[in-house]
Amino acid sequence: GQQLNQSPQSMFIQEGEDVSMNCTSSSIFNTWLWYKQDPGEGPVLLIALYKAGELTSNGRLTAQFGITRKDSFLNISASIPSDVGIYFCAGQGGGNKLVFGAGTILRVKS
Amino acid sequence: DAMVIQNPRYQVTQFGKPVTLSCSQTLNHNVMYWYQQKSSQAPKLLFHYYDKDFNNEADTPDNFQSRRPNTSFCFLDIRSPGLGDTAMYLCATSRERGGLSSYNEQFFGPGTRLTVL
């Protein structure tokens, strides 16, 4: 089946630093999504990308849909303690089914 | 506020004892999904309902069943839980099912953390 490779697996950074994570796939996706999950909660959508090459921002977050439609990255600028959590990329192929990456655990030192 | 609600938030059951998890939504969405998320792993889709139409994933064990008595409610029944079924179970909804080139945002509930002893 379709799989997403998400990296890095975890990050431990200093408050104020920028963060970058990415996902790659052997399959083409029509939509790329980035979710954040806090401990004990469900994932919350951060950014949705619909077109190859699209670059979208949401506050301090920026994400891009790769030209080949097989990859995406998420950047967080000037990290703050509440950025702590697990970040998942997800690709949507046919229908509304999502394939999730394994997640990136982000920890922030203040 | 419109939302996706899951009950209970935490559930402990014994090996082999049937358990039912509940999801309700005030969004009036047509599609409801159930995902299983094991510790440190990504959510994995078990099945979804489009209105009353049930769609099972090919690798979902027979032990997992679902019911959707009306638009607002959807239940996950685990007939004979095993130790390996310990996980977070997430319910999500979307307005429509989407097409090949369109995506309908999925809204997730807070999850039910199930522990099988």
Tab-separated table of N, CA and C in Angstrom, chain B:
chain	number	residue	atom	x	y	z
B	1	ASP	N	-20.564	24.946	20.544
B	1	ASP	CA	-19.652	24.822	19.413
B	1	ASP	C	-19.859	23.485	18.719
B	2	ALA	N	-19.872	23.515	17.393
B	2	ALA	CA	-19.967	22.264	16.650
B	2	ALA	C	-18.700	21.465	16.869
B	3	MET	N	-18.858	20.167	17.065
B	3	MET	CA	-17.671	19.394	17.378
B	3	MET	C	-17.903	17.894	17.234
B	4	VAL	N	-16.792	17.158	17.416
B	4	VAL	CA	-16.805	15.706	17.435
B	4	VAL	C	-16.508	15.280	18.869
B	5	ILE	N	-17.410	14.475	19.427
B	5	ILE	CA	-17.317	14.094	20.841
B	5	ILE	C	-17.129	12.595	20.933
B	6	GLN	N	-16.194	12.167	21.763
B	6	GLN	CA	-15.969	10.740	21.953
B	6	GLN	C	-16.118	10.378	23.425
B	7	ASN	N	-16.813	9.271	23.645
B	7	ASN	CA	-16.998	8.771	25.011
B	7	ASN	C	-16.778	7.258	25.066
B	8	PRO	N	-16.191	6.756	26.133
B	8	PRO	CA	-15.515	7.551	27.155
B	8	PRO	C	-14.154	8.018	26.646
B	9	ARG	N	-13.469	8.862	27.387
B	9	ARG	CA	-12.127	9.267	26.992
B	9	ARG	C	-11.109	8.181	27.321
B	10	TYR	N	-11.374	7.438	28.375
B	10	TYR	CA	-10.493	6.338	28.781
B	10	TYR	C	-11.359	5.117	29.076
B	11	GLN	N	-10.905	3.962	28.612
B	11	GLN	CA	-11.640	2.721	28.825
B	11	GLN	C	-10.645	1.602	29.094
B	12	VAL	N	-10.916	0.865	30.156
B	12	VAL	CA	-10.120	-0.318	30.454
B	12	VAL	C	-11.050	-1.524	30.370
B	13	THR	N	-10.626	-2.540	29.661
B	13	THR	CA	-11.435	-3.745	29.548
B	13	THR	C	-10.541	-4.964	29.701
B	14	GLN	N	-11.201	-6.097	29.941
B	14	GLN	CA	-10.443	-7.338	30.096
B	14	GLN	C	-10.341	-8.050	28.763
B	15	PHE	N	-9.304	-8.811	28.635
B	15	PHE	CA	-9.085	-9.641	27.456
B	15	PHE	C	-10.366	-10.421	27.155
B	16	GLY	N	-10.872	-10.291	25.939
B	16	GLY	CA	-12.033	-11.047	25.511
B	16	GLY	C	-13.382	-10.450	25.874
B	17	LYS	N	-13.401	-9.376	26.671
B	17	LYS	CA	-14.678	-8.788	27.075
B	17	LYS	C	-15.096	-7.704	26.080
B	18	PRO	N	-16.259	-7.854	25.453
B	18	PRO	CA	-16.681	-6.888	24.422
B	18	PRO	C	-16.714	-5.456	24.962
B	19	VAL	N	-16.376	-4.530	24.078
B	19	VAL	CA	-16.377	-3.126	24.467
B	19	VAL	C	-16.923	-2.296	23.306
B	20	THR	N	-17.631	-1.228	23.652
B	20	THR	CA	-18.181	-0.310	22.649
B	20	THR	C	-17.703	1.094	22.921
B	21	LEU	N	-17.181	1.731	21.879
B	21	LEU	CA	-16.754	3.124	21.961
B	21	LEU	C	-17.742	3.967	21.158
B	22	SER	N	-17.965	5.178	21.646
B	22	SER	CA	-19.010	6.015	21.076
B	22	SER	C	-18.433	7.293	20.471
B	23	CYS	N	-19.028	7.735	19.375
B	23	CYS	CA	-18.662	9.002	18.756
B	23	CYS	C	-19.937	9.722	18.352
B	24	SER	N	-20.004	11.000	18.643
B	24	SER	CA	-21.142	11.794	18.182
B	24	SER	C	-20.628	13.094	17.586
B	25	GLN	N	-21.414	13.669	16.679
B	25	GLN	CA	-20.987	14.900	16.013
B	25	GLN	C	-22.169	15.850	15.857
B	26	THR	N	-21.847	17.123	16.020
B	26	THR	CA	-22.865	18.164	15.848
B	26	THR	C	-22.644	18.936	14.555
B	27	LEU	N	-21.756	18.419	13.690
B	27	LEU	CA	-21.408	19.101	12.444
B	27	LEU	C	-22.353	18.755	11.306
B	28	ASN	N	-23.208	17.728	11.524
B	28	ASN	CA	-24.126	17.243	10.481
B	28	ASN	C	-23.358	16.784	9.227
B	29	HIS	N	-22.213	16.170	9.449
B	29	HIS	CA	-21.401	15.678	8.340
B	29	HIS	C	-21.883	14.319	7.873
B	30	ASN	N	-21.689	14.072	6.568
B	30	ASN	CA	-22.157	12.811	5.991
B	30	ASN	C	-21.234	11.635	6.293
B	31	VAL	N	-19.965	11.911	6.472
B	31	VAL	CA	-18.980	10.840	6.576
B	31	VAL	C	-18.423	10.782	7.996
B	32	MET	N	-18.346	9.569	8.533
B	32	MET	CA	-17.713	9.362	9.840
B	32	MET	C	-16.684	8.242	9.707
B	33	TYR	N	-15.526	8.447	10.329
B	33	TYR	CA	-14.390	7.535	10.209
B	33	TYR	C	-13.990	7.035	11.596
B	34	TRP	N	-13.449	5.802	11.623
B	34	TRP	CA	-12.787	5.316	12.832
B	34	TRP	C	-11.341	4.959	12.483
B	35	TYR	N	-10.424	5.481	13.318
B	35	TYR	CA	-9.009	5.189	13.176
B	35	TYR	C	-8.504	4.517	14.456
B	36	GLN	N	-7.493	3.674	14.284
B	36	GLN	CA	-6.769	3.108	15.419
B	36	GLN	C	-5.366	3.716	15.413
B	37	GLN	N	-4.926	4.197	16.576
B	37	GLN	CA	-3.580	4.753	16.675
B	37	GLN	C	-2.859	4.099	17.843
B	38	LYS	N	-1.893	3.254	17.535
B	38	LYS	CA	-1.092	2.634	18.587
B	38	LYS	C	0.015	3.582	19.011
B	39	SER	N	0.564	3.294	20.167
B	39	SER	CA	1.544	4.199	20.764
B	39	SER	C	2.687	4.499	19.804
B	40	SER	N	2.988	5.785	19.636
B	40	SER	CA	4.088	6.257	18.788
B	40	SER	C	3.909	5.885	17.314
B	41	GLN	N	2.677	5.658	16.893
B	41	GLN	CA	2.430	5.340	15.489
B	41	GLN	C	1.419	6.314	14.894
B	42	ALA	N	1.310	6.263	13.590
B	42	ALA	CA	0.345	7.096	12.888
B	42	ALA	C	-1.058	6.502	12.995
B	43	PRO	N	-2.094	7.323	12.896
B	43	PRO	CA	-3.457	6.780	12.841
B	43	PRO	C	-3.637	5.888	11.620
B	44	LYS	N	-4.404	4.818	11.825
B	44	LYS	CA	-4.658	3.852	10.748
B	44	LYS	C	-6.161	3.712	10.583
B	45	LEU	N	-6.645	3.925	9.376
B	45	LEU	CA	-8.082	3.881	9.128
B	45	LEU	C	-8.604	2.453	9.249
B	46	LEU	N	-9.673	2.287	10.042
B	46	LEU	CA	-10.324	0.979	10.192
B	46	LEU	C	-11.491	0.853	9.200
B	47	PHE	N	-12.368	1.846	9.205
B	47	PHE	CA	-13.524	1.876	8.291
B	47	PHE	C	-14.143	3.261	8.324
B	48	HIS	N	-15.075	3.473	7.380
B	48	HIS	CA	-15.820	4.717	7.419
B	48	HIS	C	-17.232	4.484	6.914
B	49	TYR	N	-18.121	5.371	7.326
B	49	TYR	CA	-19.507	5.392	6.845
B	49	TYR	C	-19.683	6.634	5.991
B	50	TYR	N	-20.228	6.432	4.799
B	50	TYR	CA	-20.735	7.559	4.029
B	50	TYR	C	-22.248	7.469	4.111
B	51	ASP	N	-22.837	8.347	4.915
B	51	ASP	CA	-24.253	8.236	5.257
B	51	ASP	C	-24.453	6.863	5.897
B	52	LYS	N	-25.279	5.984	5.323
B	52	LYS	CA	-25.457	4.655	5.920
B	52	LYS	C	-24.601	3.588	5.226
B	53	ASP	N	-23.829	3.991	4.261
B	53	ASP	CA	-23.011	3.077	3.482
B	53	ASP	C	-21.704	2.789	4.220
B	54	PHE	N	-21.518	1.534	4.632
B	54	PHE	CA	-20.353	1.125	5.411
B	54	PHE	C	-19.219	0.708	4.478
B	55	ASN	N	-17.999	1.206	4.758
B	55	ASN	CA	-16.824	0.900	3.942
B	55	ASN	C	-15.699	0.407	4.840
B	56	ASN	N	-15.410	-0.878	4.728
B	56	ASN	CA	-14.396	-1.498	5.574
B	56	ASN	C	-13.050	-1.463	4.866
B	57	GLU	N	-11.964	-1.218	5.617
B	57	GLU	CA	-10.633	-1.346	5.029
B	57	GLU	C	-10.285	-2.829	4.942
B	58	ALA	N	-9.525	-3.188	3.920
B	58	ALA	CA	-9.257	-4.602	3.636
B	58	ALA	C	-8.549	-5.306	4.792
B	59	ASP	N	-7.705	-4.571	5.519
B	59	ASP	CA	-6.924	-5.229	6.569
B	59	ASP	C	-7.490	-4.998	7.970
B	60	THR	N	-8.722	-4.540	8.075
B	60	THR	CA	-9.348	-4.379	9.395
B	60	THR	C	-9.825	-5.741	9.881
B	61	PRO	N	-9.392	-6.147	11.085
B	61	PRO	CA	-9.800	-7.475	11.586
B	61	PRO	C	-11.314	-7.563	11.774
B	62	ASP	N	-11.831	-8.797	11.629
B	62	ASP	CA	-13.277	-9.035	11.792
B	62	ASP	C	-13.760	-8.718	13.193
B	63	ASN	N	-12.850	-8.712	14.122
B	63	ASN	CA	-13.132	-8.408	15.521
B	63	ASN	C	-13.696	-6.991	15.700
B	64	PHE	N	-13.449	-6.136	14.724
B	64	PHE	CA	-13.894	-4.743	14.795
B	64	PHE	C	-15.137	-4.572	13.936
B	65	GLN	N	-16.185	-4.031	14.571
B	65	GLN	CA	-17.436	-3.783	13.867
B	65	GLN	C	-17.858	-2.342	14.146
B	66	SER	N	-18.786	-1.857	13.340
B	66	SER	CA	-19.248	-0.490	13.553
B	66	SER	C	-20.735	-0.393	13.270
B	67	ARG	N	-21.375	0.580	13.908
B	67	ARG	CA	-22.795	0.863	13.698
B	67	ARG	C	-22.981	2.370	13.601
B	68	ARG	N	-23.880	2.752	12.713
B	68	ARG	CA	-24.211	4.179	12.630
B	68	ARG	C	-25.738	4.283	12.585
B	69	PRO	N	-26.366	4.391	13.737
B	69	PRO	CA	-27.834	4.395	13.790
B	69	PRO	C	-28.470	5.649	13.211
B	70	ASN	N	-27.747	6.754	13.222
B	70	ASN	CA	-28.259	8.001	12.646
B	70	ASN	C	-27.066	8.873	12.253
B	71	THR	N	-27.353	10.042	11.697
B	71	THR	CA	-26.280	10.910	11.205
B	71	THR	C	-25.303	11.291	12.303
B	72	SER	N	-25.803	11.487	13.515
B	72	SER	CA	-24.998	12.063	14.582
B	72	SER	C	-24.092	11.064	15.297
B	73	PHE	N	-24.487	9.802	15.332
B	73	PHE	CA	-23.769	8.837	16.158
B	73	PHE	C	-23.119	7.735	15.335
B	74	CYS	N	-21.948	7.299	15.818
B	74	CYS	CA	-21.286	6.140	15.237
B	74	CYS	C	-20.588	5.395	16.366
B	75	PHE	N	-20.692	4.062	16.352
B	75	PHE	CA	-20.120	3.245	17.413
B	75	PHE	C	-19.072	2.305	16.853
B	76	LEU	N	-18.047	2.062	17.653
B	76	LEU	CA	-17.032	1.056	17.340
B	76	LEU	C	-17.194	-0.064	18.358
B	77	ASP	N	-17.482	-1.275	17.863
B	77	ASP	CA	-17.623	-2.436	18.729
B	77	ASP	C	-16.418	-3.349	18.530
B	78	ILE	N	-15.779	-3.710	19.623
B	78	ILE	CA	-14.696	-4.690	19.571
B	78	ILE	C	-15.211	-5.933	20.269
B	79	ARG	N	-15.408	-6.986	19.486
B	79	ARG	CA	-16.171	-8.140	20.000
B	79	ARG	C	-15.382	-8.935	21.032
B	80	SER	N	-14.108	-9.135	20.795
B	80	SER	CA	-13.279	-9.914	21.710
B	80	SER	C	-11.891	-9.269	21.750
B	81	PRO	N	-11.760	-8.223	22.553
B	81	PRO	CA	-10.499	-7.469	22.530
B	81	PRO	C	-9.306	-8.317	22.934
B	82	GLY	N	-8.223	-8.150	22.190
B	82	GLY	CA	-6.966	-8.771	22.553
B	82	GLY	C	-5.999	-7.722	23.078
B	83	LEU	N	-4.885	-8.204	23.650
B	83	LEU	CA	-3.903	-7.267	24.209
B	83	LEU	C	-3.403	-6.301	23.140
B	84	GLY	N	-3.317	-6.778	21.916
B	84	GLY	CA	-2.827	-5.950	20.811
B	84	GLY	C	-3.793	-4.871	20.363
B	85	ASP	N	-4.990	-4.857	20.924
B	85	ASP	CA	-5.972	-3.825	20.577
B	85	ASP	C	-5.861	-2.602	21.483
B	86	THR	N	-4.947	-2.659	22.444
B	86	THR	CA	-4.680	-1.480	23.269
B	86	THR	C	-4.175	-0.364	22.369
B	87	ALA	N	-4.889	0.764	22.361
B	87	ALA	CA	-4.569	1.855	21.434
B	87	ALA	C	-5.478	3.038	21.727
B	88	MET	N	-5.182	4.144	21.045
B	88	MET	CA	-6.103	5.289	21.003
B	88	MET	C	-7.013	5.071	19.797
B	89	TYR	N	-8.315	5.256	19.979
B	89	TYR	CA	-9.260	5.134	18.879
B	89	TYR	C	-9.833	6.515	18.590
B	90	LEU	N	-9.608	6.945	17.346
B	90	LEU	CA	-10.004	8.288	16.940
B	90	LEU	C	-11.191	8.228	15.990
B	91	CYS	N	-12.155	9.072	16.255
B	91	CYS	CA	-13.293	9.242	15.350
B	91	CYS	C	-13.081	10.554	14.591
B	92	ALA	N	-13.450	10.583	13.341
B	92	ALA	CA	-13.348	11.811	12.555
B	92	ALA	C	-14.577	11.928	11.667
B	93	THR	N	-14.863	13.146	11.235
B	93	THR	CA	-15.983	13.363	10.326
B	93	THR	C	-15.544	14.273	9.183
B	94	SER	N	-16.229	14.154	8.057
B	94	SER	CA	-16.058	15.125	6.978
B	94	SER	C	-17.414	15.334	6.318
B	95	ARG	N	-17.581	16.515	5.737
B	95	ARG	CA	-18.883	16.841	5.154
B	95	ARG	C	-19.230	15.879	4.017
B	96	GLU	N	-18.249	15.676	3.132
B	96	GLU	CA	-18.451	14.777	2.004
B	96	GLU	C	-17.264	13.832	1.915
B	97	ARG	N	-17.335	12.927	0.949
B	97	ARG	CA	-16.274	11.931	0.828
B	97	ARG	C	-15.126	12.431	-0.019
B	98	GLY	N	-15.348	13.490	-0.779
B	98	GLY	CA	-14.293	13.991	-1.646
B	98	GLY	C	-14.200	13.154	-2.903
B	99	GLY	N	-13.414	13.646	-3.854
B	99	GLY	CA	-13.244	12.918	-5.109
B	99	GLY	C	-11.781	12.724	-5.382
B	100	LEU	N	-11.469	12.367	-6.618
B	100	LEU	CA	-10.077	12.088	-6.965
B	100	LEU	C	-9.207	13.321	-6.777
B	101	SER	N	-9.782	14.480	-7.066
B	101	SER	CA	-8.966	15.692	-7.007
B	101	SER	C	-9.476	16.697	-5.990
B	102	SER	N	-10.294	16.260	-5.068
B	102	SER	CA	-10.781	17.192	-4.053
B	102	SER	C	-10.703	16.532	-2.698
B	103	TYR	N	-10.538	17.344	-1.687
B	103	TYR	CA	-10.415	16.835	-0.331
B	103	TYR	C	-11.403	17.571	0.550
B	104	ASN	N	-12.119	16.809	1.367
B	104	ASN	CA	-12.987	17.380	2.379
B	104	ASN	C	-12.300	17.215	3.727
B	105	GLU	N	-12.097	18.317	4.434
B	105	GLU	CA	-11.350	18.258	5.679
B	105	GLU	C	-11.978	17.284	6.660
B	106	GLN	N	-11.139	16.491	7.293
B	106	GLN	CA	-11.582	15.584	8.339
B	106	GLN	C	-11.346	16.254	9.694
B	107	PHE	N	-12.383	16.272	10.515
B	107	PHE	CA	-12.314	16.843	11.858
B	107	PHE	C	-12.260	15.691	12.852
B	108	PHE	N	-11.233	15.695	13.682
B	108	PHE	CA	-11.019	14.592	14.606
B	108	PHE	C	-11.580	14.905	15.995
B	109	GLY	N	-12.094	13.852	16.640
B	109	GLY	CA	-12.442	13.948	18.048
B	109	GLY	C	-11.204	13.773	18.901
B	110	PRO	N	-11.359	13.890	20.242
B	110	PRO	CA	-10.208	13.802	21.135
B	110	PRO	C	-9.698	12.378	21.347
B	111	GLY	N	-10.475	11.389	20.913
B	111	GLY	CA	-10.019	10.011	21.030
B	111	GLY	C	-10.475	9.325	22.305
B	112	THR	N	-10.530	7.999	22.246
B	112	THR	CA	-10.732	7.157	23.426
B	112	THR	C	-9.490	6.293	23.571
B	113	ARG	N	-8.864	6.389	24.742
B	113	ARG	CA	-7.688	5.552	24.987
B	113	ARG	C	-8.159	4.250	25.609
B	114	LEU	N	-8.008	3.155	24.869
B	114	LEU	CA	-8.462	1.831	25.320
B	114	LEU	C	-7.272	1.010	25.788
B	115	THR	N	-7.415	0.448	26.969
B	115	THR	CA	-6.411	-0.472	27.494
B	115	THR	C	-7.055	-1.834	27.710
B	116	VAL	N	-6.453	-2.866	27.144
B	116	VAL	CA	-6.939	-4.241	27.306
B	116	VAL	C	-5.984	-4.972	28.242
B	117	LEU	N	-6.528	-5.487	29.348
B	117	LEU	CA	-5.678	-6.159	30.347
B	117	LEU	C	-5.819	-7.679	30.266
